[in-house]
Amino acid sequence: MTELTLTADREGERADALLSRLAPGLTRSAAQKLLERGAATLDGKPVRKNDRPAPGQVVVVRLPDPEPIGLIPQDIPLDVVYEDGDVVVVNKPVGLVVHPAPGHPDGTLANALLYHCGSSLSGINGELRPGIVHRIDRDTSGLIIAAKNDRAHLALAAQLQDHSLARTYEAVAVGGLKEDSGTVDAPIGRHPVDRKKMAVDPKNGRRAVTHWSVLARYPGYTHVECRLETGRTHQIRVHLSSIGHPLLGDAVYGAKKPVPGLAGQCLHARRLRFLHPATGEAVELECPLPDWFQEILRKIGR
């Protein structure tokens, strides 16, 4: 049993939203289940999901011991960039789904990490699973970090919230960006018509910030570096598309015509920086651009 102490800091926020925002790794649905079971208290009294703790009030949450899940460990080759007793960092290839989902029940990074980690697992959300702290799209390659235990998971998820876990991507954008660097600060939410897509939504979206800078210019394209300040779904893809420069090969937010030699969007999570959850020391990792990315750069540079 793990006990968390959370301090409300937003006026009028529902308890389930507060838990899912402040308890690292806890989903909204998992927070609601905990509240229904009376696992959260305020001044010794149970908190209901639609209660609204005032700023400064303290909510105590008791997380149950994790239970095994039906996810099957699978011996899928992994390009491990860094690993110790607390964390593992993998260079994910294009095409590998991170979590099981409809249409992808197995063969995912989660299945591979369950096999790779063995008995060393995180139990956040009440289930034994590799603690994948953030996600990258199936058709995006690059660095992704997972925790091997609850302590590491909570610490890394907290870093994700306060932005001390830094992620830097490289991408090829369509068109020539006028400036050498810039920032897109535009909230992102579900697309109002196509619920499988995301969109800039000033009214209902969550704050999203992407800092970009030009690495190289080519006829009709720009090689850019993107640093995430926040981590919304499809953030880089949505933000660059919103300023008129979608990613090369992005069939969802850009041109529908496929690019020969490119399985998805031209986006690679190249650098990762985090504070080690056990030592507090900064860990900085970098993986090379994959061959397919370098080939794209050669083609557009001709």
PDB file of C-alpha atoms in Angstrom:
ATOM      1  CA  MET A   1       0.000   0.000   0.000  1.00  0.00           C
ATOM      2  CA  THR A   2       1.439   3.372  -1.102  1.00  0.00           C
ATOM      3  CA  GLU A   3       0.197   6.596   0.486  1.00  0.00           C
ATOM      4  CA  LEU A   4       0.353   9.951  -1.309  1.00  0.00           C
ATOM      5  CA  THR A   5      -0.280  13.405   0.166  1.00  0.00           C
ATOM      6  CA  LEU A   6      -1.625  15.877  -2.388  1.00  0.00           C
ATOM      7  CA  THR A   7      -2.269  19.591  -1.837  1.00  0.00           C
ATOM      8  CA  ALA A   8      -5.081  21.169  -3.859  1.00  0.00           C
ATOM      9  CA  ASP A   9      -3.871  24.187  -5.834  1.00  0.00           C
ATOM     10  CA  ARG A  10      -6.753  25.058  -8.165  1.00  0.00           C
ATOM     11  CA  GLU A  11     -10.022  26.703  -7.279  1.00  0.00           C
ATOM     12  CA  GLY A  12     -13.109  24.634  -8.162  1.00  0.00           C
ATOM     13  CA  GLU A  13     -11.249  21.565  -9.479  1.00  0.00           C
ATOM     14  CA  ARG A  14     -13.042  18.227  -9.031  1.00  0.00           C
ATOM     15  CA  ALA A  15     -11.346  15.667  -6.819  1.00  0.00           C
ATOM     16  CA  ASP A  16     -10.974  13.084  -9.593  1.00  0.00           C
ATOM     17  CA  ALA A  17      -9.301  15.662 -11.829  1.00  0.00           C
ATOM     18  CA  LEU A  18      -7.045  16.755  -8.972  1.00  0.00           C
ATOM     19  CA  LEU A  19      -5.921  13.184  -8.284  1.00  0.00           C
ATOM     20  CA  SER A  20      -5.219  12.364 -11.912  1.00  0.00           C
ATOM     21  CA  ARG A  21      -3.238  15.600 -12.323  1.00  0.00           C
ATOM     22  CA  LEU A  22      -1.187  15.529  -9.118  1.00  0.00           C
ATOM     23  CA  ALA A  23      -0.754  11.803  -8.504  1.00  0.00           C
ATOM     24  CA  PRO A  24       1.941  10.860 -11.048  1.00  0.00           C
ATOM     25  CA  GLY A  25       0.909   8.058 -13.379  1.00  0.00           C
ATOM     26  CA  LEU A  26      -2.710   7.944 -12.176  1.00  0.00           C
ATOM     27  CA  THR A  27      -5.355   8.086 -14.907  1.00  0.00           C
ATOM     28  CA  ARG A  28      -8.707   9.867 -14.509  1.00  0.00           C
ATOM     29  CA  SER A  29     -10.611   6.562 -14.534  1.00  0.00           C
ATOM     30  CA  ALA A  30      -8.250   5.026 -11.965  1.00  0.00           C
ATOM     31  CA  ALA A  31      -8.672   8.108  -9.757  1.00  0.00           C
ATOM     32  CA  GLN A  32     -12.457   7.757  -9.921  1.00  0.00           C
ATOM     33  CA  LYS A  33     -12.262   4.095  -8.897  1.00  0.00           C
ATOM     34  CA  LEU A  34     -10.079   4.976  -5.912  1.00  0.00           C
ATOM     35  CA  LEU A  35     -12.515   7.679  -4.836  1.00  0.00           C
ATOM     36  CA  GLU A  36     -15.458   5.284  -5.175  1.00  0.00           C
ATOM     37  CA  ARG A  37     -13.650   2.855  -2.863  1.00  0.00           C
ATOM     38  CA  GLY A  38     -13.019   5.562  -0.278  1.00  0.00           C
ATOM     39  CA  ALA A  39      -9.256   5.456  -0.792  1.00  0.00           C
ATOM     40  CA  ALA A  40      -8.903   9.255  -0.580  1.00  0.00           C
ATOM     41  CA  THR A  41      -9.634  11.353   2.500  1.00  0.00           C
ATOM     42  CA  LEU A  42      -9.679  15.013   3.463  1.00  0.00           C
ATOM     43  CA  ASP A  43      -9.507  15.772   7.181  1.00  0.00           C
ATOM     44  CA  GLY A  44     -10.138  12.093   7.808  1.00  0.00           C
ATOM     45  CA  LYS A  45     -13.356  12.016   5.765  1.00  0.00           C
ATOM     46  CA  PRO A  46     -13.792  10.220   2.400  1.00  0.00           C
ATOM     47  CA  VAL A  47     -13.580  12.386  -0.698  1.00  0.00           C
ATOM     48  CA  ARG A  48     -16.113  11.922  -3.506  1.00  0.00           C
ATOM     49  CA  LYS A  49     -15.157  12.356  -7.145  1.00  0.00           C
ATOM     50  CA  ASN A  50     -17.235  15.515  -7.600  1.00  0.00           C
ATOM     51  CA  ASP A  51     -16.008  17.166  -4.386  1.00  0.00           C
ATOM     52  CA  ARG A  52     -13.939  20.284  -4.976  1.00  0.00           C
ATOM     53  CA  PRO A  53     -11.166  20.710  -2.379  1.00  0.00           C
ATOM     54  CA  ALA A  54     -10.182  24.318  -1.798  1.00  0.00           C
ATOM     55  CA  PRO A  55      -6.628  25.420  -2.590  1.00  0.00           C
ATOM     56  CA  GLY A  56      -4.363  24.519   0.302  1.00  0.00           C
ATOM     57  CA  GLN A  57      -6.455  21.582   1.508  1.00  0.00           C
ATOM     58  CA  VAL A  58      -4.608  18.261   1.746  1.00  0.00           C
ATOM     59  CA  VAL A  59      -5.968  15.037   0.247  1.00  0.00           C
ATOM     60  CA  VAL A  60      -4.440  11.726   1.362  1.00  0.00           C
ATOM     61  CA  VAL A  61      -4.641   8.931  -1.223  1.00  0.00           C
ATOM     62  CA  ARG A  62      -3.953   5.272  -0.496  1.00  0.00           C
ATOM     63  CA  LEU A  63      -2.872   3.355  -3.595  1.00  0.00           C
ATOM     64  CA  PRO A  64      -3.568  -0.399  -3.381  1.00  0.00           C
ATOM     65  CA  ASP A  65      -0.901  -3.003  -3.982  1.00  0.00           C
ATOM     66  CA  PRO A  66      -0.749  -3.749  -7.712  1.00  0.00           C
ATOM     67  CA  GLU A  67      -2.325  -6.803  -9.288  1.00  0.00           C
ATOM     68  CA  PRO A  68      -0.999  -8.795 -12.257  1.00  0.00           C
ATOM     69  CA  ILE A  69      -2.475  -7.914 -15.631  1.00  0.00           C
ATOM     70  CA  GLY A  70      -3.262 -10.046 -18.655  1.00  0.00           C
ATOM     71  CA  LEU A  71      -0.508  -8.474 -20.748  1.00  0.00           C
ATOM     72  CA  ILE A  72       1.737 -11.225 -22.120  1.00  0.00           C
ATOM     73  CA  PRO A  73       5.531 -10.797 -21.993  1.00  0.00           C
ATOM     74  CA  GLN A  74       6.918 -11.142 -25.518  1.00  0.00           C
ATOM     75  CA  ASP A  75      10.521 -11.555 -26.620  1.00  0.00           C
ATOM     76  CA  ILE A  76      10.641  -8.573 -28.955  1.00  0.00           C
ATOM     77  CA  PRO A  77      14.136  -7.171 -29.676  1.00  0.00           C
ATOM     78  CA  LEU A  78      14.780  -3.835 -27.978  1.00  0.00           C
ATOM     79  CA  ASP A  79      17.464  -1.233 -28.658  1.00  0.00           C
ATOM     80  CA  VAL A  80      18.283  -0.425 -25.018  1.00  0.00           C
ATOM     81  CA  VAL A  81      20.172   2.867 -24.735  1.00  0.00           C
ATOM     82  CA  TYR A  82      20.363   3.027 -20.941  1.00  0.00           C
ATOM     83  CA  GLU A  83      19.400   0.711 -18.109  1.00  0.00           C
ATOM     84  CA  ASP A  84      19.905   0.253 -14.387  1.00  0.00           C
ATOM     85  CA  GLY A  85      17.841  -1.029 -11.467  1.00  0.00           C
ATOM     86  CA  ASP A  86      15.369   1.864 -11.656  1.00  0.00           C
ATOM     87  CA  VAL A  87      14.872   2.859 -15.281  1.00  0.00           C
ATOM     88  CA  VAL A  88      15.272   1.620 -18.827  1.00  0.00           C
ATOM     89  CA  VAL A  89      15.481   3.837 -21.904  1.00  0.00           C
ATOM     90  CA  VAL A  90      14.728   2.354 -25.319  1.00  0.00           C
ATOM     91  CA  ASN A  91      15.273   3.665 -28.836  1.00  0.00           C
ATOM     92  CA  LYS A  92      11.855   2.767 -30.285  1.00  0.00           C
ATOM     93  CA  PRO A  93      11.665   1.995 -34.009  1.00  0.00           C
ATOM     94  CA  VAL A  94       8.966   3.292 -36.334  1.00  0.00           C
ATOM     95  CA  GLY A  95       5.940   0.990 -36.361  1.00  0.00           C
ATOM     96  CA  LEU A  96       6.204  -0.269 -32.784  1.00  0.00           C
ATOM     97  CA  VAL A  97       3.055   0.573 -30.793  1.00  0.00           C
ATOM     98  CA  VAL A  98       3.754   1.629 -27.185  1.00  0.00           C
ATOM     99  CA  HIS A  99       0.650   0.235 -25.422  1.00  0.00           C
ATOM    100  CA  PRO A 100      -1.906  -2.398 -26.499  1.00  0.00           C
ATOM    101  CA  ALA A 101      -4.934  -0.840 -28.156  1.00  0.00           C
ATOM    102  CA  PRO A 102      -7.775  -1.902 -30.472  1.00  0.00           C
ATOM    103  CA  GLY A 103      -6.108  -3.430 -33.505  1.00  0.00           C
ATOM    104  CA  HIS A 104      -2.836  -3.928 -31.601  1.00  0.00           C
ATOM    105  CA  PRO A 105      -3.544  -6.381 -28.743  1.00  0.00           C
ATOM    106  CA  ASP A 106       0.084  -7.451 -28.470  1.00  0.00           C
ATOM    107  CA  GLY A 107       3.468  -7.026 -30.093  1.00  0.00           C
ATOM    108  CA  THR A 108       3.841  -3.669 -28.334  1.00  0.00           C
ATOM    109  CA  LEU A 109       6.633  -1.975 -26.439  1.00  0.00           C
ATOM    110  CA  ALA A 110       4.759  -2.799 -23.218  1.00  0.00           C
ATOM    111  CA  ASN A 111       4.823  -6.518 -24.084  1.00  0.00           C
ATOM    112  CA  ALA A 112       8.527  -6.288 -24.867  1.00  0.00           C
ATOM    113  CA  LEU A 113       9.347  -4.466 -21.628  1.00  0.00           C
ATOM    114  CA  LEU A 114       7.399  -6.997 -19.556  1.00  0.00           C
ATOM    115  CA  TYR A 115       9.623  -9.701 -21.016  1.00  0.00           C
ATOM    116  CA  HIS A 116      12.784  -7.638 -20.677  1.00  0.00           C
ATOM    117  CA  CYS A 117      12.160  -6.436 -17.108  1.00  0.00           C
ATOM    118  CA  GLY A 118      10.963  -9.765 -15.713  1.00  0.00           C
ATOM    119  CA  SER A 119       9.911  -9.322 -12.095  1.00  0.00           C
ATOM    120  CA  SER A 120      11.040  -5.683 -11.979  1.00  0.00           C
ATOM    121  CA  LEU A 121       7.829  -3.760 -12.648  1.00  0.00           C
ATOM    122  CA  SER A 122       6.007  -0.611 -11.630  1.00  0.00           C
ATOM    123  CA  GLY A 123       2.535  -0.887 -10.109  1.00  0.00           C
ATOM    124  CA  ILE A 124       1.078   2.587 -10.558  1.00  0.00           C
ATOM    125  CA  ASN A 125      -2.657   2.533 -11.407  1.00  0.00           C
ATOM    126  CA  GLY A 126      -3.016  -0.730  -9.472  1.00  0.00           C
ATOM    127  CA  GLU A 127      -1.551  -2.995 -12.153  1.00  0.00           C
ATOM    128  CA  LEU A 128       1.880  -4.570 -12.490  1.00  0.00           C
ATOM    129  CA  ARG A 129       3.301  -3.142 -15.696  1.00  0.00           C
ATOM    130  CA  PRO A 130       6.450  -1.472 -16.990  1.00  0.00           C
ATOM    131  CA  GLY A 131       6.066   2.148 -15.937  1.00  0.00           C
ATOM    132  CA  ILE A 132       6.063   3.837 -19.324  1.00  0.00           C
ATOM    133  CA  VAL A 133       5.977   7.472 -18.250  1.00  0.00           C
ATOM    134  CA  HIS A 134       5.344   9.139 -21.613  1.00  0.00           C
ATOM    135  CA  ARG A 135       4.299   7.979 -25.059  1.00  0.00           C
ATOM    136  CA  ILE A 136       5.438   8.508 -28.601  1.00  0.00           C
ATOM    137  CA  ASP A 137       3.365   7.705 -31.669  1.00  0.00           C
ATOM    138  CA  ARG A 138       3.604   4.368 -33.449  1.00  0.00           C
ATOM    139  CA  ASP A 139       5.135   6.052 -36.500  1.00  0.00           C
ATOM    140  CA  THR A 140       7.573   8.172 -34.490  1.00  0.00           C
ATOM    141  CA  SER A 141      10.965   6.737 -33.584  1.00  0.00           C
ATOM    142  CA  GLY A 142      13.336   7.524 -30.763  1.00  0.00           C
ATOM    143  CA  LEU A 143      13.919   7.598 -27.036  1.00  0.00           C
ATOM    144  CA  ILE A 144      11.264   6.569 -24.528  1.00  0.00           C
ATOM    145  CA  ILE A 145      11.779   5.957 -20.798  1.00  0.00           C
ATOM    146  CA  ALA A 146      10.131   3.405 -18.509  1.00  0.00           C
ATOM    147  CA  ALA A 147      10.358   2.934 -14.739  1.00  0.00           C
ATOM    148  CA  LYS A 148      11.102  -0.412 -13.134  1.00  0.00           C
ATOM    149  CA  ASN A 149       9.512   0.362  -9.766  1.00  0.00           C
ATOM    150  CA  ASP A 150       6.892   2.621  -8.212  1.00  0.00           C
ATOM    151  CA  ARG A 151       9.406   5.015  -6.661  1.00  0.00           C
ATOM    152  CA  ALA A 152      11.069   5.638 -10.008  1.00  0.00           C
ATOM    153  CA  HIS A 153       7.696   5.911 -11.772  1.00  0.00           C
ATOM    154  CA  LEU A 154       6.412   8.545  -9.343  1.00  0.00           C
ATOM    155  CA  ALA A 155       9.657  10.519  -9.556  1.00  0.00           C
ATOM    156  CA  LEU A 156       9.805  10.486 -13.364  1.00  0.00           C
ATOM    157  CA  ALA A 157       6.129  11.333 -13.743  1.00  0.00           C
ATOM    158  CA  ALA A 158       6.639  14.293 -11.395  1.00  0.00           C
ATOM    159  CA  GLN A 159       9.519  15.444 -13.607  1.00  0.00           C
ATOM    160  CA  LEU A 160       7.232  15.200 -16.598  1.00  0.00           C
ATOM    161  CA  GLN A 161       4.804  17.512 -14.796  1.00  0.00           C
ATOM    162  CA  ASP A 162       7.412  20.105 -13.782  1.00  0.00           C
ATOM    163  CA  HIS A 163       9.276  19.887 -17.125  1.00  0.00           C
ATOM    164  CA  SER A 164      12.606  18.736 -15.660  1.00  0.00           C
ATOM    165  CA  LEU A 165      12.262  15.650 -17.865  1.00  0.00           C
ATOM    166  CA  ALA A 166      13.254  17.185 -21.188  1.00  0.00           C
ATOM    167  CA  ARG A 167      12.539  15.691 -24.612  1.00  0.00           C
ATOM    168  CA  THR A 168      14.003  16.990 -27.845  1.00  0.00           C
ATOM    169  CA  TYR A 169      12.908  15.828 -31.298  1.00  0.00           C
ATOM    170  CA  GLU A 170      14.168  16.305 -34.821  1.00  0.00           C
ATOM    171  CA  ALA A 171      11.728  16.596 -37.694  1.00  0.00           C
ATOM    172  CA  VAL A 172      11.389  17.576 -41.328  1.00  0.00           C
ATOM    173  CA  ALA A 173       8.676  20.165 -41.879  1.00  0.00           C
ATOM    174  CA  VAL A 174       7.103  20.954 -45.228  1.00  0.00           C
ATOM    175  CA  GLY A 175       7.900  24.451 -46.507  1.00  0.00           C
ATOM    176  CA  GLY A 176      10.400  27.058 -45.396  1.00  0.00           C
ATOM    177  CA  LEU A 177       9.948  28.542 -41.940  1.00  0.00           C
ATOM    178  CA  LYS A 178      10.608  32.274 -42.092  1.00  0.00           C
ATOM    179  CA  GLU A 179      12.371  32.593 -38.729  1.00  0.00           C
ATOM    180  CA  ASP A 180      15.319  30.608 -37.418  1.00  0.00           C
ATOM    181  CA  SER A 181      13.519  29.764 -34.180  1.00  0.00           C
ATOM    182  CA  GLY A 182      10.196  30.262 -32.480  1.00  0.00           C
ATOM    183  CA  THR A 183       7.602  28.976 -30.058  1.00  0.00           C
ATOM    184  CA  VAL A 184       4.106  27.651 -30.642  1.00  0.00           C
ATOM    185  CA  ASP A 185       2.021  28.277 -27.514  1.00  0.00           C
ATOM    186  CA  ALA A 186      -1.424  26.979 -28.426  1.00  0.00           C
ATOM    187  CA  PRO A 187      -3.763  24.732 -26.389  1.00  0.00           C
ATOM    188  CA  ILE A 188      -4.527  21.283 -27.793  1.00  0.00           C
ATOM    189  CA  GLY A 189      -7.689  19.224 -27.432  1.00  0.00           C
ATOM    190  CA  ARG A 190      -9.735  16.645 -29.311  1.00  0.00           C
ATOM    191  CA  HIS A 191     -10.708  17.575 -32.858  1.00  0.00           C
ATOM    192  CA  PRO A 192     -14.337  18.749 -32.825  1.00  0.00           C
ATOM    193  CA  VAL A 193     -15.320  16.444 -35.713  1.00  0.00           C
ATOM    194  CA  ASP A 194     -12.745  13.645 -35.972  1.00  0.00           C
ATOM    195  CA  ARG A 195     -12.273  12.304 -32.425  1.00  0.00           C
ATOM    196  CA  LYS A 196      -9.216  10.288 -33.486  1.00  0.00           C
ATOM    197  CA  LYS A 197      -7.379  13.528 -34.185  1.00  0.00           C
ATOM    198  CA  MET A 198      -6.186  16.408 -32.039  1.00  0.00           C
ATOM    199  CA  ALA A 199      -6.443  20.101 -32.867  1.00  0.00           C
ATOM    200  CA  VAL A 200      -5.560  23.528 -31.553  1.00  0.00           C
ATOM    201  CA  ASP A 201      -8.522  24.393 -29.340  1.00  0.00           C
ATOM    202  CA  PRO A 202      -8.273  27.775 -27.520  1.00  0.00           C
ATOM    203  CA  LYS A 203     -11.554  27.194 -25.690  1.00  0.00           C
ATOM    204  CA  ASN A 204     -11.358  23.608 -24.400  1.00  0.00           C
ATOM    205  CA  GLY A 205      -7.772  22.531 -25.071  1.00  0.00           C
ATOM    206  CA  ARG A 206      -4.974  22.041 -22.539  1.00  0.00           C
ATOM    207  CA  ARG A 207      -1.947  24.326 -22.606  1.00  0.00           C
ATOM    208  CA  ALA A 208       0.682  23.102 -25.043  1.00  0.00           C
ATOM    209  CA  VAL A 209       4.063  24.688 -25.798  1.00  0.00           C
ATOM    210  CA  THR A 210       6.595  23.643 -28.437  1.00  0.00           C
ATOM    211  CA  HIS A 211       9.924  25.445 -28.950  1.00  0.00           C
ATOM    212  CA  TRP A 212      11.472  24.960 -32.375  1.00  0.00           C
ATOM    213  CA  SER A 213      14.689  25.954 -34.127  1.00  0.00           C
ATOM    214  CA  VAL A 214      15.981  25.452 -37.660  1.00  0.00           C
ATOM    215  CA  LEU A 215      18.827  22.966 -38.136  1.00  0.00           C
ATOM    216  CA  ALA A 216      19.016  23.104 -41.944  1.00  0.00           C
ATOM    217  CA  ARG A 217      17.055  24.439 -44.892  1.00  0.00           C
ATOM    218  CA  TYR A 218      16.298  22.547 -48.100  1.00  0.00           C
ATOM    219  CA  PRO A 219      14.240  23.436 -51.195  1.00  0.00           C
ATOM    220  CA  GLY A 220      10.651  23.128 -49.996  1.00  0.00           C
ATOM    221  CA  TYR A 221      11.519  21.664 -46.581  1.00  0.00           C
ATOM    222  CA  THR A 222      13.066  22.570 -43.224  1.00  0.00           C
ATOM    223  CA  HIS A 223      14.979  20.303 -40.852  1.00  0.00           C
ATOM    224  CA  VAL A 224      13.973  21.454 -37.366  1.00  0.00           C
ATOM    225  CA  GLU A 225      14.622  20.644 -33.736  1.00  0.00           C
ATOM    226  CA  CYS A 226      11.588  20.701 -31.433  1.00  0.00           C
ATOM    227  CA  ARG A 227      11.748  20.868 -27.656  1.00  0.00           C
ATOM    228  CA  LEU A 228       8.602  20.009 -25.751  1.00  0.00           C
ATOM    229  CA  GLU A 229       7.644  22.123 -22.771  1.00  0.00           C
ATOM    230  CA  THR A 230       4.422  20.143 -22.416  1.00  0.00           C
ATOM    231  CA  GLY A 231       3.490  16.668 -23.642  1.00  0.00           C
ATOM    232  CA  ARG A 232       0.099  16.653 -25.326  1.00  0.00           C
ATOM    233  CA  THR A 233      -0.990  13.938 -27.744  1.00  0.00           C
ATOM    234  CA  HIS A 234       0.423  14.570 -31.245  1.00  0.00           C
ATOM    235  CA  GLN A 235       1.742  17.919 -29.981  1.00  0.00           C
ATOM    236  CA  ILE A 236       4.564  18.552 -32.459  1.00  0.00           C
ATOM    237  CA  ARG A 237       2.482  17.302 -35.373  1.00  0.00           C
ATOM    238  CA  VAL A 238      -0.491  19.511 -34.467  1.00  0.00           C
ATOM    239  CA  HIS A 239       1.570  22.588 -33.651  1.00  0.00           C
ATOM    240  CA  LEU A 240       3.685  22.580 -36.808  1.00  0.00           C
ATOM    241  CA  SER A 241       0.622  21.885 -38.929  1.00  0.00           C
ATOM    242  CA  SER A 242      -1.190  24.789 -37.236  1.00  0.00           C
ATOM    243  CA  ILE A 243       1.495  27.241 -38.411  1.00  0.00           C
ATOM    244  CA  GLY A 244       1.350  25.909 -41.966  1.00  0.00           C
ATOM    245  CA  HIS A 245       4.333  23.540 -41.844  1.00  0.00           C
ATOM    246  CA  PRO A 246       3.123  19.961 -41.272  1.00  0.00           C
ATOM    247  CA  LEU A 247       5.617  17.156 -40.910  1.00  0.00           C
ATOM    248  CA  LEU A 248       6.817  15.455 -44.050  1.00  0.00           C
ATOM    249  CA  GLY A 249       4.935  12.157 -44.399  1.00  0.00           C
ATOM    250  CA  ASP A 250       2.224  12.981 -41.851  1.00  0.00           C
ATOM    251  CA  ALA A 251      -0.913  11.619 -43.506  1.00  0.00           C
ATOM    252  CA  VAL A 252      -3.147  12.782 -40.637  1.00  0.00           C
ATOM    253  CA  TYR A 253      -2.163  16.433 -40.233  1.00  0.00           C
ATOM    254  CA  GLY A 254      -0.370  17.032 -43.523  1.00  0.00           C
ATOM    255  CA  ALA A 255      -0.351  15.843 -47.113  1.00  0.00           C
ATOM    256  CA  LYS A 256      -2.222  12.594 -47.811  1.00  0.00           C
ATOM    257  CA  LYS A 257       0.269  11.444 -50.444  1.00  0.00           C
ATOM    258  CA  PRO A 258       2.710   8.842 -49.020  1.00  0.00           C
ATOM    259  CA  VAL A 259       6.441   9.528 -49.130  1.00  0.00           C
ATOM    260  CA  PRO A 260       8.578   6.721 -50.624  1.00  0.00           C
ATOM    261  CA  GLY A 261      10.820   5.190 -47.972  1.00  0.00           C
ATOM    262  CA  LEU A 262       8.925   6.823 -45.095  1.00  0.00           C
ATOM    263  CA  ALA A 263       6.512   4.702 -43.028  1.00  0.00           C
ATOM    264  CA  GLY A 264       4.980   7.648 -41.163  1.00  0.00           C
ATOM    265  CA  GLN A 265       5.813  11.213 -40.230  1.00  0.00           C
ATOM    266  CA  CYS A 266       9.421  12.355 -40.313  1.00  0.00           C
ATOM    267  CA  LEU A 267       9.828  12.718 -36.544  1.00  0.00           C
ATOM    268  CA  HIS A 268      12.495  11.275 -34.247  1.00  0.00           C
ATOM    269  CA  ALA A 269      12.824  11.640 -30.440  1.00  0.00           C
ATOM    270  CA  ARG A 270      16.564  12.185 -30.418  1.00  0.00           C
ATOM    271  CA  ARG A 271      17.485  13.494 -26.962  1.00  0.00           C
ATOM    272  CA  LEU A 272      16.264  12.835 -23.437  1.00  0.00           C
ATOM    273  CA  ARG A 273      17.293  14.440 -20.164  1.00  0.00           C
ATOM    274  CA  PHE A 274      16.057  13.459 -16.703  1.00  0.00           C
ATOM    275  CA  LEU A 275      17.114  13.441 -13.083  1.00  0.00           C
ATOM    276  CA  HIS A 276      17.835   9.928 -11.910  1.00  0.00           C
ATOM    277  CA  PRO A 277      15.046   8.941  -9.499  1.00  0.00           C
ATOM    278  CA  ALA A 278      17.492   7.352  -7.034  1.00  0.00           C
ATOM    279  CA  THR A 279      20.560   9.613  -7.173  1.00  0.00           C
ATOM    280  CA  GLY A 280      19.120  12.910  -8.407  1.00  0.00           C
ATOM    281  CA  GLU A 281      21.960  13.186 -10.915  1.00  0.00           C
ATOM    282  CA  ALA A 282      21.216  14.456 -14.406  1.00  0.00           C
ATOM    283  CA  VAL A 283      21.179  11.804 -17.126  1.00  0.00           C
ATOM    284  CA  GLU A 284      21.469  13.040 -20.723  1.00  0.00           C
ATOM    285  CA  LEU A 285      20.999  10.601 -23.585  1.00  0.00           C
ATOM    286  CA  GLU A 286      21.111  10.916 -27.353  1.00  0.00           C
ATOM    287  CA  CYS A 287      20.500   8.427 -30.141  1.00  0.00           C
ATOM    288  CA  PRO A 288      21.533   8.890 -33.769  1.00  0.00           C
ATOM    289  CA  LEU A 289      19.148   9.737 -36.552  1.00  0.00           C
ATOM    290  CA  PRO A 290      17.866   6.468 -38.040  1.00  0.00           C
ATOM    291  CA  ASP A 291      18.938   5.469 -41.539  1.00  0.00           C
ATOM    292  CA  TRP A 292      15.522   6.262 -43.032  1.00  0.00           C
ATOM    293  CA  PHE A 293      15.673   9.818 -41.638  1.00  0.00           C
ATOM    294  CA  GLN A 294      19.152  10.387 -43.036  1.00  0.00           C
ATOM    295  CA  GLU A 295      18.018   9.045 -46.409  1.00  0.00           C
ATOM    296  CA  ILE A 296      15.111  11.530 -46.421  1.00  0.00           C
ATOM    297  CA  LEU A 297      17.571  14.363 -45.758  1.00  0.00           C
ATOM    298  CA  ARG A 298      19.754  13.186 -48.651  1.00  0.00           C
ATOM    299  CA  LYS A 299      16.771  13.047 -51.010  1.00  0.00           C
ATOM    300  CA  ILE A 300      15.423  16.509 -50.211  1.00  0.00           C
ATOM    301  CA  GLY A 301      18.943  17.954 -50.332  1.00  0.00           C
ATOM    302  CA  ARG A 302      19.575  16.905 -53.938  1.00  0.00           C
TER     303      ARG A 302
END
